[in-house]
Amino acid sequence: MLLRKRIAALILGFVCLLGVGGCASTAVEPADAADAAYDALLVFPSDDYPETALHIYDAITLGGASAVCTIDRDGADENRRRSLAGIDTREGYDRDEWPMAMCEEGGDGANVAYIDSGDNRGAGAWVGHRLEDYPDGTRVFFVVEKPALTFGKATAGTAEAKGDAGRSGGEADFASCAEARVAGKAPLYAGDPGYSAKLDRDRDGVACE
């Protein structure tokens, strides 16, 4: 297993030198989980699907979620039902889960965010294609670079994005915790502009902790 991890790390380094996939110092990568058990390595294309990438990155680095997905296709429907229970749909957005529903680690306690449907479905198709040849039980370590995320026409971090990205007059709910964080508003407390129960997973009055 140790030899396999060292070989995987060397391959990842070569991939990064070629500029393929997402590789940077702000990345979830094998060095961050030296003791993690995994069978395969997947470098997620953060620049192609930035909203989904930021959600995964935040769920792992800030939320403590696993970077390893143990494939469990048969359990996907039940995991999705449990992870999305009580979270309303929103026009134009998908409710993205990390760990994914097809992961054994998914289900109760999964981190859920509203992600632009185009971004999220593109990411899902990309991941599905990469994992289609792996059998159930395969442990896949996701390498995810923190993307330079944009919301609509405004780059996250600009005054325009902070005031208008996915909100009306700065008072409406944030679409996701990722959006709240790049706007510099996380954590959100009950009563704060932008706070909503859907972002407060444990219902303790503090969202996007």
PDB file of C-alpha atoms in Angstrom:
ATOM      1  CA  MET A   1       0.000   0.000   0.000  1.00  0.00           C
ATOM      2  CA  LEU A   2       2.817   2.452   0.874  1.00  0.00           C
ATOM      3  CA  LEU A   3       4.555   1.724  -2.441  1.00  0.00           C
ATOM      4  CA  ARG A   4       1.271   2.248  -4.290  1.00  0.00           C
ATOM      5  CA  LYS A   5       0.811   5.647  -2.617  1.00  0.00           C
ATOM      6  CA  ARG A   6       4.347   6.727  -3.474  1.00  0.00           C
ATOM      7  CA  ILE A   7       3.821   5.732  -7.091  1.00  0.00           C
ATOM      8  CA  ALA A   8       0.497   7.610  -7.128  1.00  0.00           C
ATOM      9  CA  ALA A   9       2.179  10.706  -5.700  1.00  0.00           C
ATOM     10  CA  LEU A  10       4.864  10.568  -8.393  1.00  0.00           C
ATOM     11  CA  ILE A  11       2.212  10.213 -11.088  1.00  0.00           C
ATOM     12  CA  LEU A  12       0.322  13.171  -9.641  1.00  0.00           C
ATOM     13  CA  GLY A  13       3.487  15.266  -9.655  1.00  0.00           C
ATOM     14  CA  PHE A  14       4.065  14.430 -13.314  1.00  0.00           C
ATOM     15  CA  VAL A  15       0.462  15.273 -14.144  1.00  0.00           C
ATOM     16  CA  CYS A  16       0.849  18.639 -12.407  1.00  0.00           C
ATOM     17  CA  LEU A  17       4.000  19.427 -14.378  1.00  0.00           C
ATOM     18  CA  LEU A  18       2.045  18.806 -17.564  1.00  0.00           C
ATOM     19  CA  GLY A  19      -0.669  21.169 -16.400  1.00  0.00           C
ATOM     20  CA  VAL A  20      -3.394  18.524 -16.526  1.00  0.00           C
ATOM     21  CA  GLY A  21      -6.191  18.535 -13.950  1.00  0.00           C
ATOM     22  CA  GLY A  22      -6.111  20.610 -10.781  1.00  0.00           C
ATOM     23  CA  CYS A  23      -2.774  20.790  -8.982  1.00  0.00           C
ATOM     24  CA  ALA A  24      -1.552  23.570  -6.703  1.00  0.00           C
ATOM     25  CA  SER A  25      -0.520  24.302  -3.150  1.00  0.00           C
ATOM     26  CA  THR A  26      -4.205  24.997  -2.368  1.00  0.00           C
ATOM     27  CA  ALA A  27      -5.225  21.452  -3.148  1.00  0.00           C
ATOM     28  CA  VAL A  28      -6.499  18.397  -1.359  1.00  0.00           C
ATOM     29  CA  GLU A  29      -3.836  15.883  -2.375  1.00  0.00           C
ATOM     30  CA  PRO A  30      -2.212  12.635  -1.117  1.00  0.00           C
ATOM     31  CA  ALA A  31       0.198  14.500   1.163  1.00  0.00           C
ATOM     32  CA  ASP A  32      -2.832  15.760   3.097  1.00  0.00           C
ATOM     33  CA  ALA A  33      -3.927  12.203   3.873  1.00  0.00           C
ATOM     34  CA  ALA A  34      -0.723  10.172   4.074  1.00  0.00           C
ATOM     35  CA  ASP A  35      -2.416   7.514   6.186  1.00  0.00           C
ATOM     36  CA  ALA A  36      -5.610   7.330   4.126  1.00  0.00           C
ATOM     37  CA  ALA A  37      -6.350   3.988   2.510  1.00  0.00           C
ATOM     38  CA  TYR A  38      -7.236   4.237  -1.175  1.00  0.00           C
ATOM     39  CA  ASP A  39      -6.962   2.188  -4.347  1.00  0.00           C
ATOM     40  CA  ALA A  40      -7.095   4.867  -7.046  1.00  0.00           C
ATOM     41  CA  LEU A  41      -6.374   8.573  -7.452  1.00  0.00           C
ATOM     42  CA  LEU A  42      -8.625  11.031  -9.314  1.00  0.00           C
ATOM     43  CA  VAL A  43      -7.519  14.594 -10.118  1.00  0.00           C
ATOM     44  CA  PHE A  44     -10.680  16.696 -10.372  1.00  0.00           C
ATOM     45  CA  PRO A  45     -10.682  19.433 -13.107  1.00  0.00           C
ATOM     46  CA  SER A  46     -11.419  22.408 -10.840  1.00  0.00           C
ATOM     47  CA  ASP A  47     -11.106  24.993 -13.604  1.00  0.00           C
ATOM     48  CA  ASP A  48     -13.764  23.256 -15.696  1.00  0.00           C
ATOM     49  CA  TYR A  49     -16.303  22.875 -12.862  1.00  0.00           C
ATOM     50  CA  PRO A  50     -15.363  25.575 -10.319  1.00  0.00           C
ATOM     51  CA  GLU A  51     -18.531  25.683  -8.216  1.00  0.00           C
ATOM     52  CA  THR A  52     -18.579  21.927  -7.697  1.00  0.00           C
ATOM     53  CA  ALA A  53     -14.839  21.958  -7.037  1.00  0.00           C
ATOM     54  CA  LEU A  54     -15.165  24.659  -4.373  1.00  0.00           C
ATOM     55  CA  HIS A  55     -17.946  22.734  -2.679  1.00  0.00           C
ATOM     56  CA  ILE A  56     -15.873  19.536  -2.555  1.00  0.00           C
ATOM     57  CA  TYR A  57     -12.770  21.449  -1.446  1.00  0.00           C
ATOM     58  CA  ASP A  58     -14.633  23.229   1.361  1.00  0.00           C
ATOM     59  CA  ALA A  59     -16.446  20.077   2.479  1.00  0.00           C
ATOM     60  CA  ILE A  60     -13.099  18.298   2.875  1.00  0.00           C
ATOM     61  CA  THR A  61     -10.850  21.076   4.193  1.00  0.00           C
ATOM     62  CA  LEU A  62     -13.381  22.992   6.304  1.00  0.00           C
ATOM     63  CA  GLY A  63     -16.116  20.458   6.946  1.00  0.00           C
ATOM     64  CA  GLY A  64     -13.935  17.465   7.720  1.00  0.00           C
ATOM     65  CA  ALA A  65     -15.515  15.259   5.051  1.00  0.00           C
ATOM     66  CA  SER A  66     -13.565  12.344   3.619  1.00  0.00           C
ATOM     67  CA  ALA A  67     -11.517  12.874   0.458  1.00  0.00           C
ATOM     68  CA  VAL A  68     -11.946   9.164  -0.235  1.00  0.00           C
ATOM     69  CA  CYS A  69     -15.037   7.853  -1.998  1.00  0.00           C
ATOM     70  CA  THR A  70     -15.689   4.124  -1.609  1.00  0.00           C
ATOM     71  CA  ILE A  71     -17.848   3.291  -4.613  1.00  0.00           C
ATOM     72  CA  ASP A  72     -21.264   1.883  -3.640  1.00  0.00           C
ATOM     73  CA  ARG A  73     -23.623   2.230  -6.585  1.00  0.00           C
ATOM     74  CA  ASP A  74     -26.350   0.088  -5.035  1.00  0.00           C
ATOM     75  CA  GLY A  75     -26.556   2.412  -2.038  1.00  0.00           C
ATOM     76  CA  ALA A  76     -26.718   5.631  -4.068  1.00  0.00           C
ATOM     77  CA  ASP A  77     -30.503   6.106  -4.053  1.00  0.00           C
ATOM     78  CA  GLU A  78     -30.809   5.596  -0.301  1.00  0.00           C
ATOM     79  CA  ASN A  79     -27.807   7.838   0.416  1.00  0.00           C
ATOM     80  CA  ARG A  80     -29.297  10.575  -1.766  1.00  0.00           C
ATOM     81  CA  ARG A  81     -32.662  10.312  -0.017  1.00  0.00           C
ATOM     82  CA  ARG A  82     -31.033  10.678   3.391  1.00  0.00           C
ATOM     83  CA  SER A  83     -28.600  13.456   2.512  1.00  0.00           C
ATOM     84  CA  LEU A  84     -31.207  15.629   0.758  1.00  0.00           C
ATOM     85  CA  ALA A  85     -34.024  15.135   3.273  1.00  0.00           C
ATOM     86  CA  GLY A  86     -35.497  18.504   4.254  1.00  0.00           C
ATOM     87  CA  ILE A  87     -33.474  20.485   1.669  1.00  0.00           C
ATOM     88  CA  ASP A  88     -35.737  22.156  -0.870  1.00  0.00           C
ATOM     89  CA  THR A  89     -35.018  22.255  -4.590  1.00  0.00           C
ATOM     90  CA  ARG A  90     -34.068  25.604  -6.130  1.00  0.00           C
ATOM     91  CA  GLU A  91     -34.627  26.654  -9.741  1.00  0.00           C
ATOM     92  CA  GLY A  92     -31.408  26.692 -11.743  1.00  0.00           C
ATOM     93  CA  TYR A  93     -29.427  24.861  -9.080  1.00  0.00           C
ATOM     94  CA  ASP A  94     -28.646  21.270  -8.168  1.00  0.00           C
ATOM     95  CA  ARG A  95     -28.316  20.108  -4.587  1.00  0.00           C
ATOM     96  CA  ASP A  96     -24.754  18.818  -4.689  1.00  0.00           C
ATOM     97  CA  GLU A  97     -23.649  16.293  -2.090  1.00  0.00           C
ATOM     98  CA  TRP A  98     -20.202  15.536  -0.747  1.00  0.00           C
ATOM     99  CA  PRO A  99     -19.473  12.746  -0.195  1.00  0.00           C
ATOM    100  CA  MET A 100     -21.448  11.828  -3.302  1.00  0.00           C
ATOM    101  CA  ALA A 101     -24.479   9.586  -3.052  1.00  0.00           C
ATOM    102  CA  MET A 102     -22.599   6.819  -4.871  1.00  0.00           C
ATOM    103  CA  CYS A 103     -19.968   6.811  -2.117  1.00  0.00           C
ATOM    104  CA  GLU A 104     -20.277   4.525   0.882  1.00  0.00           C
ATOM    105  CA  GLU A 105     -19.327   7.595   2.961  1.00  0.00           C
ATOM    106  CA  GLY A 106     -22.393   9.532   1.711  1.00  0.00           C
ATOM    107  CA  GLY A 107     -25.882   9.747   3.169  1.00  0.00           C
ATOM    108  CA  ASP A 108     -26.490  11.116   6.661  1.00  0.00           C
ATOM    109  CA  GLY A 109     -24.252  14.072   7.419  1.00  0.00           C
ATOM    110  CA  ALA A 110     -23.220  14.708   3.819  1.00  0.00           C
ATOM    111  CA  ASN A 111     -22.375  18.325   3.012  1.00  0.00           C
ATOM    112  CA  VAL A 112     -24.991  19.736   0.623  1.00  0.00           C
ATOM    113  CA  ALA A 113     -24.738  22.967  -1.390  1.00  0.00           C
ATOM    114  CA  TYR A 114     -26.756  24.621  -4.148  1.00  0.00           C
ATOM    115  CA  ILE A 115     -24.580  24.512  -7.275  1.00  0.00           C
ATOM    116  CA  ASP A 116     -25.310  25.868 -10.752  1.00  0.00           C
ATOM    117  CA  SER A 117     -26.967  23.014 -12.634  1.00  0.00           C
ATOM    118  CA  GLY A 118     -24.695  23.227 -15.669  1.00  0.00           C
ATOM    119  CA  ASP A 119     -21.540  23.140 -13.545  1.00  0.00           C
ATOM    120  CA  ASN A 120     -22.784  20.337 -11.336  1.00  0.00           C
ATOM    121  CA  ARG A 121     -24.137  18.072 -14.065  1.00  0.00           C
ATOM    122  CA  GLY A 122     -21.003  18.509 -16.129  1.00  0.00           C
ATOM    123  CA  ALA A 123     -18.940  17.542 -13.101  1.00  0.00           C
ATOM    124  CA  GLY A 124     -21.163  14.543 -12.436  1.00  0.00           C
ATOM    125  CA  ALA A 125     -20.812  13.301 -16.001  1.00  0.00           C
ATOM    126  CA  TRP A 126     -17.028  13.746 -15.844  1.00  0.00           C
ATOM    127  CA  VAL A 127     -16.717  11.830 -12.577  1.00  0.00           C
ATOM    128  CA  GLY A 128     -19.114   9.114 -13.715  1.00  0.00           C
ATOM    129  CA  HIS A 129     -17.108   8.557 -16.876  1.00  0.00           C
ATOM    130  CA  ARG A 130     -13.818   8.329 -14.953  1.00  0.00           C
ATOM    131  CA  LEU A 131     -15.217   5.871 -12.420  1.00  0.00           C
ATOM    132  CA  GLU A 132     -17.322   3.679 -14.689  1.00  0.00           C
ATOM    133  CA  ASP A 133     -14.698   0.929 -14.972  1.00  0.00           C
ATOM    134  CA  TYR A 134     -14.069   0.701 -11.225  1.00  0.00           C
ATOM    135  CA  PRO A 135     -16.053  -1.979  -9.342  1.00  0.00           C
ATOM    136  CA  ASP A 136     -18.017  -1.301  -6.188  1.00  0.00           C
ATOM    137  CA  GLY A 137     -15.741  -1.238  -3.162  1.00  0.00           C
ATOM    138  CA  THR A 138     -12.957   0.675  -4.940  1.00  0.00           C
ATOM    139  CA  ARG A 139     -11.630   3.495  -2.730  1.00  0.00           C
ATOM    140  CA  VAL A 140     -10.956   6.602  -4.817  1.00  0.00           C
ATOM    141  CA  PHE A 141      -8.963   9.528  -3.421  1.00  0.00           C
ATOM    142  CA  PHE A 142     -10.107  12.858  -4.911  1.00  0.00           C
ATOM    143  CA  VAL A 143      -7.431  15.484  -5.547  1.00  0.00           C
ATOM    144  CA  VAL A 144      -9.214  18.853  -5.669  1.00  0.00           C
ATOM    145  CA  GLU A 145      -7.581  22.237  -6.216  1.00  0.00           C
ATOM    146  CA  LYS A 146      -9.322  25.294  -4.791  1.00  0.00           C
ATOM    147  CA  PRO A 147     -10.618  27.067  -7.908  1.00  0.00           C
ATOM    148  CA  ALA A 148     -10.595  30.740  -8.838  1.00  0.00           C
ATOM    149  CA  LEU A 149     -14.373  30.729  -8.576  1.00  0.00           C
ATOM    150  CA  THR A 150     -16.674  33.128 -10.409  1.00  0.00           C
ATOM    151  CA  PHE A 151     -20.372  33.771  -9.894  1.00  0.00           C
ATOM    152  CA  GLY A 152     -22.224  34.834 -13.028  1.00  0.00           C
ATOM    153  CA  LYS A 153     -20.376  37.707 -14.691  1.00  0.00           C
ATOM    154  CA  ALA A 154     -18.572  38.806 -11.527  1.00  0.00           C
ATOM    155  CA  THR A 155     -15.426  37.280 -10.118  1.00  0.00           C
ATOM    156  CA  ALA A 156     -15.794  36.105  -6.547  1.00  0.00           C
ATOM    157  CA  GLY A 157     -14.153  38.528  -4.167  1.00  0.00           C
ATOM    158  CA  THR A 158     -15.077  41.678  -6.136  1.00  0.00           C
ATOM    159  CA  ALA A 159     -17.541  44.200  -4.747  1.00  0.00           C
ATOM    160  CA  GLU A 160     -19.973  43.300  -7.539  1.00  0.00           C
ATOM    161  CA  ALA A 161     -19.839  39.620  -6.683  1.00  0.00           C
ATOM    162  CA  LYS A 162     -20.167  40.213  -2.955  1.00  0.00           C
ATOM    163  CA  GLY A 163     -23.188  42.437  -3.399  1.00  0.00           C
ATOM    164  CA  ASP A 164     -25.005  40.728  -6.229  1.00  0.00           C
ATOM    165  CA  ALA A 165     -23.874  37.109  -6.702  1.00  0.00           C
ATOM    166  CA  GLY A 166     -27.053  35.060  -6.421  1.00  0.00           C
ATOM    167  CA  ARG A 167     -28.755  37.614  -4.116  1.00  0.00           C
ATOM    168  CA  SER A 168     -31.068  40.633  -4.300  1.00  0.00           C
ATOM    169  CA  GLY A 169     -29.810  43.757  -2.579  1.00  0.00           C
ATOM    170  CA  GLY A 170     -27.515  41.661  -0.410  1.00  0.00           C
ATOM    171  CA  GLU A 171     -30.470  40.572   1.748  1.00  0.00           C
ATOM    172  CA  ALA A 172     -31.629  37.340   0.093  1.00  0.00           C
ATOM    173  CA  ASP A 173     -30.319  33.905   1.035  1.00  0.00           C
ATOM    174  CA  PHE A 174     -26.953  32.764  -0.223  1.00  0.00           C
ATOM    175  CA  ALA A 175     -27.225  29.945  -2.757  1.00  0.00           C
ATOM    176  CA  SER A 176     -24.571  27.933  -0.927  1.00  0.00           C
ATOM    177  CA  CYS A 177     -21.992  28.122   1.846  1.00  0.00           C
ATOM    178  CA  ALA A 178     -19.349  28.371  -0.861  1.00  0.00           C
ATOM    179  CA  GLU A 179     -20.950  31.634  -2.001  1.00  0.00           C
ATOM    180  CA  ALA A 180     -21.158  32.923   1.569  1.00  0.00           C
ATOM    181  CA  ARG A 181     -17.478  32.170   2.160  1.00  0.00           C
ATOM    182  CA  VAL A 182     -16.172  33.889  -0.948  1.00  0.00           C
ATOM    183  CA  ALA A 183     -18.318  36.901  -0.009  1.00  0.00           C
ATOM    184  CA  GLY A 184     -16.599  36.949   3.379  1.00  0.00           C
ATOM    185  CA  LYS A 185     -19.867  36.416   5.267  1.00  0.00           C
ATOM    186  CA  ALA A 186     -19.363  32.954   6.783  1.00  0.00           C
ATOM    187  CA  PRO A 187     -20.237  31.853   9.351  1.00  0.00           C
ATOM    188  CA  LEU A 188     -23.808  33.131   9.215  1.00  0.00           C
ATOM    189  CA  TYR A 189     -25.847  33.488  12.393  1.00  0.00           C
ATOM    190  CA  ALA A 190     -29.633  33.295  12.705  1.00  0.00           C
ATOM    191  CA  GLY A 191     -30.964  36.790  12.003  1.00  0.00           C
ATOM    192  CA  ASP A 192     -28.005  37.799   9.832  1.00  0.00           C
ATOM    193  CA  PRO A 193     -28.698  38.861   6.221  1.00  0.00           C
ATOM    194  CA  GLY A 194     -28.185  35.786   4.063  1.00  0.00           C
ATOM    195  CA  TYR A 195     -28.754  33.234   6.847  1.00  0.00           C
ATOM    196  CA  SER A 196     -31.175  30.413   6.024  1.00  0.00           C
ATOM    197  CA  ALA A 197     -32.046  27.145   7.693  1.00  0.00           C
ATOM    198  CA  LYS A 198     -31.108  25.176   4.576  1.00  0.00           C
ATOM    199  CA  LEU A 199     -27.452  26.162   5.115  1.00  0.00           C
ATOM    200  CA  ASP A 200     -27.606  25.310   8.824  1.00  0.00           C
ATOM    201  CA  ARG A 201     -27.240  21.557   8.649  1.00  0.00           C
ATOM    202  CA  ASP A 202     -27.290  20.895  12.422  1.00  0.00           C
ATOM    203  CA  ARG A 203     -29.933  23.574  13.107  1.00  0.00           C
ATOM    204  CA  ASP A 204     -27.874  25.240  15.859  1.00  0.00           C
ATOM    205  CA  GLY A 205     -28.402  28.779  14.580  1.00  0.00           C
ATOM    206  CA  VAL A 206     -25.001  28.964  12.916  1.00  0.00           C
ATOM    207  CA  ALA A 207     -24.729  28.255   9.173  1.00  0.00           C
ATOM    208  CA  CYS A 208     -21.588  27.621   7.096  1.00  0.00           C
ATOM    209  CA  GLU A 209     -19.380  27.033  10.133  1.00  0.00           C
TER     210      GLU A 209
END
